[in-house]
Protein backbone atom coordinates (compact mmCIF):
# COMPACT_ATOMS: atom_id res chain seq x y z
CA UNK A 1 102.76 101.35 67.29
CA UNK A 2 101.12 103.02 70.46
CA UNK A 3 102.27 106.51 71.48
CA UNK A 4 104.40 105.30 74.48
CA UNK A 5 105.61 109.12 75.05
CA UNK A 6 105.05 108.52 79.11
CA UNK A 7 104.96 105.19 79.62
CA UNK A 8 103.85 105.58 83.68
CA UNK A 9 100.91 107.90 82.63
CA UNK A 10 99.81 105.21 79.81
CA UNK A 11 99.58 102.49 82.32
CA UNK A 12 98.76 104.22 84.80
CA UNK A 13 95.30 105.89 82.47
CA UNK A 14 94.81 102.38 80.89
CA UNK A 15 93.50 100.63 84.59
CA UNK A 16 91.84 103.65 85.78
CA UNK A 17 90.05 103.91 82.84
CA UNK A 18 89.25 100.44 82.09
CA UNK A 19 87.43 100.48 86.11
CA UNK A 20 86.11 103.37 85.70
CA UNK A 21 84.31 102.15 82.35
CA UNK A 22 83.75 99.04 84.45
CA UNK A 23 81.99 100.21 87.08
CA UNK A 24 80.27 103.61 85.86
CA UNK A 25 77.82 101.73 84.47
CA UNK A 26 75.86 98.29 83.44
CA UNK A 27 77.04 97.96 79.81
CA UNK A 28 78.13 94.49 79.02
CA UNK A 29 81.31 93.63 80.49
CA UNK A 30 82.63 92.04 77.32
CA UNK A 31 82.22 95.49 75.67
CA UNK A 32 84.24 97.49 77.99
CA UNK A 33 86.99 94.61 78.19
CA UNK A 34 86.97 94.72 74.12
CA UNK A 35 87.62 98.53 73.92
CA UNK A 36 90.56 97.75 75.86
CA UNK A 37 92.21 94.20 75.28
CA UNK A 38 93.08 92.75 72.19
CA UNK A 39 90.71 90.19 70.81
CA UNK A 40 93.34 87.61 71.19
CA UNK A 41 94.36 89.32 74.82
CA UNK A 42 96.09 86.32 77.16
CA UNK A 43 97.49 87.50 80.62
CA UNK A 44 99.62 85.59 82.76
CA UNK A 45 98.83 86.40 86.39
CA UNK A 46 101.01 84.70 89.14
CA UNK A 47 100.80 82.07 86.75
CA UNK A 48 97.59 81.85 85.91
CA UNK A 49 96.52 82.16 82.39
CA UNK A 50 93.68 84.46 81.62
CA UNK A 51 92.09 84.90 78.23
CA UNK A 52 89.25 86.89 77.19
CA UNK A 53 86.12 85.13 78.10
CA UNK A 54 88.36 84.43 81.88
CA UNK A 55 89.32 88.15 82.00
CA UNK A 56 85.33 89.18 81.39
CA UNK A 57 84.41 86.31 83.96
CA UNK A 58 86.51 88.25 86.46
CA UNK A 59 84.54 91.55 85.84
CA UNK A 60 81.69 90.16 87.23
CA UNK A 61 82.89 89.96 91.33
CA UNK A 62 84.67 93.23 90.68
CA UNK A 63 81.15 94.74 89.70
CA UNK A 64 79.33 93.45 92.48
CA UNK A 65 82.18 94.19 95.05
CA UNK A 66 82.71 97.72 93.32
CA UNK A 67 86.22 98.36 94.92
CA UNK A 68 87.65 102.01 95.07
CA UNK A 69 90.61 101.53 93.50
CA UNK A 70 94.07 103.70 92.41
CA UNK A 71 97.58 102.68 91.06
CA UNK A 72 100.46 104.51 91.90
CA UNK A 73 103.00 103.65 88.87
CA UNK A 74 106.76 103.83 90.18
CA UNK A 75 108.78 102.65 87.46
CA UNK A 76 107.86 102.04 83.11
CA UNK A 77 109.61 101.85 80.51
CA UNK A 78 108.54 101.28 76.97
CA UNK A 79 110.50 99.53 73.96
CA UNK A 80 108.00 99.22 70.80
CA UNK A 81 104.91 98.05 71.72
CA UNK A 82 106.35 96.95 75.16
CA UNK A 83 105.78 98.60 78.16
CA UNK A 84 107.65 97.17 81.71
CA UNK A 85 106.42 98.63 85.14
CA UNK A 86 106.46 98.54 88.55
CA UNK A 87 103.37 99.49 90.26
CA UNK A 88 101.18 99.30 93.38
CA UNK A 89 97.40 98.98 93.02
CA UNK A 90 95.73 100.18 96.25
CA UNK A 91 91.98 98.83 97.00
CA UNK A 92 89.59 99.75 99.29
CA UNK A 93 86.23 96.81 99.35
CA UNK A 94 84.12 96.34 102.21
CA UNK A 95 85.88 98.62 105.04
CA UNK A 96 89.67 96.82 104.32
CA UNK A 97 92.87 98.32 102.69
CA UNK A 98 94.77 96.23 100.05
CA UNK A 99 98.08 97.13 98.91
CA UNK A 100 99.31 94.78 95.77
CA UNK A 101 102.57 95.60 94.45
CA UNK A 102 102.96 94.60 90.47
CA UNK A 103 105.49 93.75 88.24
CA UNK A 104 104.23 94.24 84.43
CA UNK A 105 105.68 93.09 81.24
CA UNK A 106 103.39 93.62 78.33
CA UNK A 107 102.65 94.19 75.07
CA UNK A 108 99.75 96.87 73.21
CA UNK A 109 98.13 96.76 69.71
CA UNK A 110 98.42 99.76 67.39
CA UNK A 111 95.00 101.60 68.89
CA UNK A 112 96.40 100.93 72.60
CA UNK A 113 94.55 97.80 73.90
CA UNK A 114 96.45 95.21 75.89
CA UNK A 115 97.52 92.45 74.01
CA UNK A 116 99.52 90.25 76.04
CA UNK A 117 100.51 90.66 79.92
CA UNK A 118 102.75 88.68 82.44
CA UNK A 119 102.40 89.79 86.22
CA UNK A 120 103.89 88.99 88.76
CA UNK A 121 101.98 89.91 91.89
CA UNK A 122 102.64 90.39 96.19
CA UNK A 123 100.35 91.18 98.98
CA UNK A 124 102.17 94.07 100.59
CA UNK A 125 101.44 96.21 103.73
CA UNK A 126 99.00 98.93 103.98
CA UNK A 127 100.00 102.32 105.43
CA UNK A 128 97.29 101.08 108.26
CA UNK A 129 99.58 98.14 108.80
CA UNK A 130 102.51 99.54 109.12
């Protein structure tokens, strides 16, 4: 079972590490999304399924665009290998501001990776916007 002591610092250290790894160098995507997914990782985004070979398809834009990105985690909770949160990921690509506001529900192997996610996702305003 992972060590879930802080559940908003685990989540909140698994995405910024995962883009940092992501973007800090050219190593194969599929390596840096295997040190932190699950082999058998599925994610439910809005809907949309992703597996593995989708999730490393998606790296590829996110390389080229390099986006400066940070999450601000408001709310976790962990159960198990369960972790629920409420989060904002703010991005910065090409000049524009991009607030998304999550809702997370997922589950972690043993070593940490993400096994399974559902998100539920919303466009909200920047502080520019406001």
């Amino acid at each position: 079972m992972p060590s879930f002591a802080d559940p908003k610092t685990f989540i909140a250290d698994f995405y910024r590490s995962f883009n940092e790894q992501l973007l800090a160098s050219d190593e194969d995507a599929s390596a840096v999304v295997d040190r932190f997914h699950a082999p058998d990782i599925v994610q439910f985004a809005d809907g949309h399924r992703i597996d593995r070979d989708k999730l490393i398809a998606h790296c590829r834009p996110v390389r080229k665009n390099r986006p400066e990105a940070r999450i601000e985690v408001y709310d976790a909770v962990a159960d198990g290998d369960s972790i629920a949160a409420r989060y904002a990921m703010h991005v910065r690509q090409r000049g524009k501001d991009l607030a998304i506001e999550v809702y997370f529900f997922g589950r972690f192997t043993e070593d940490g990776r993400m096994r399974e996610a559902h998100m539920l996702t919303r466009t909200a305003r920047t502080a520019a916007e406001s």
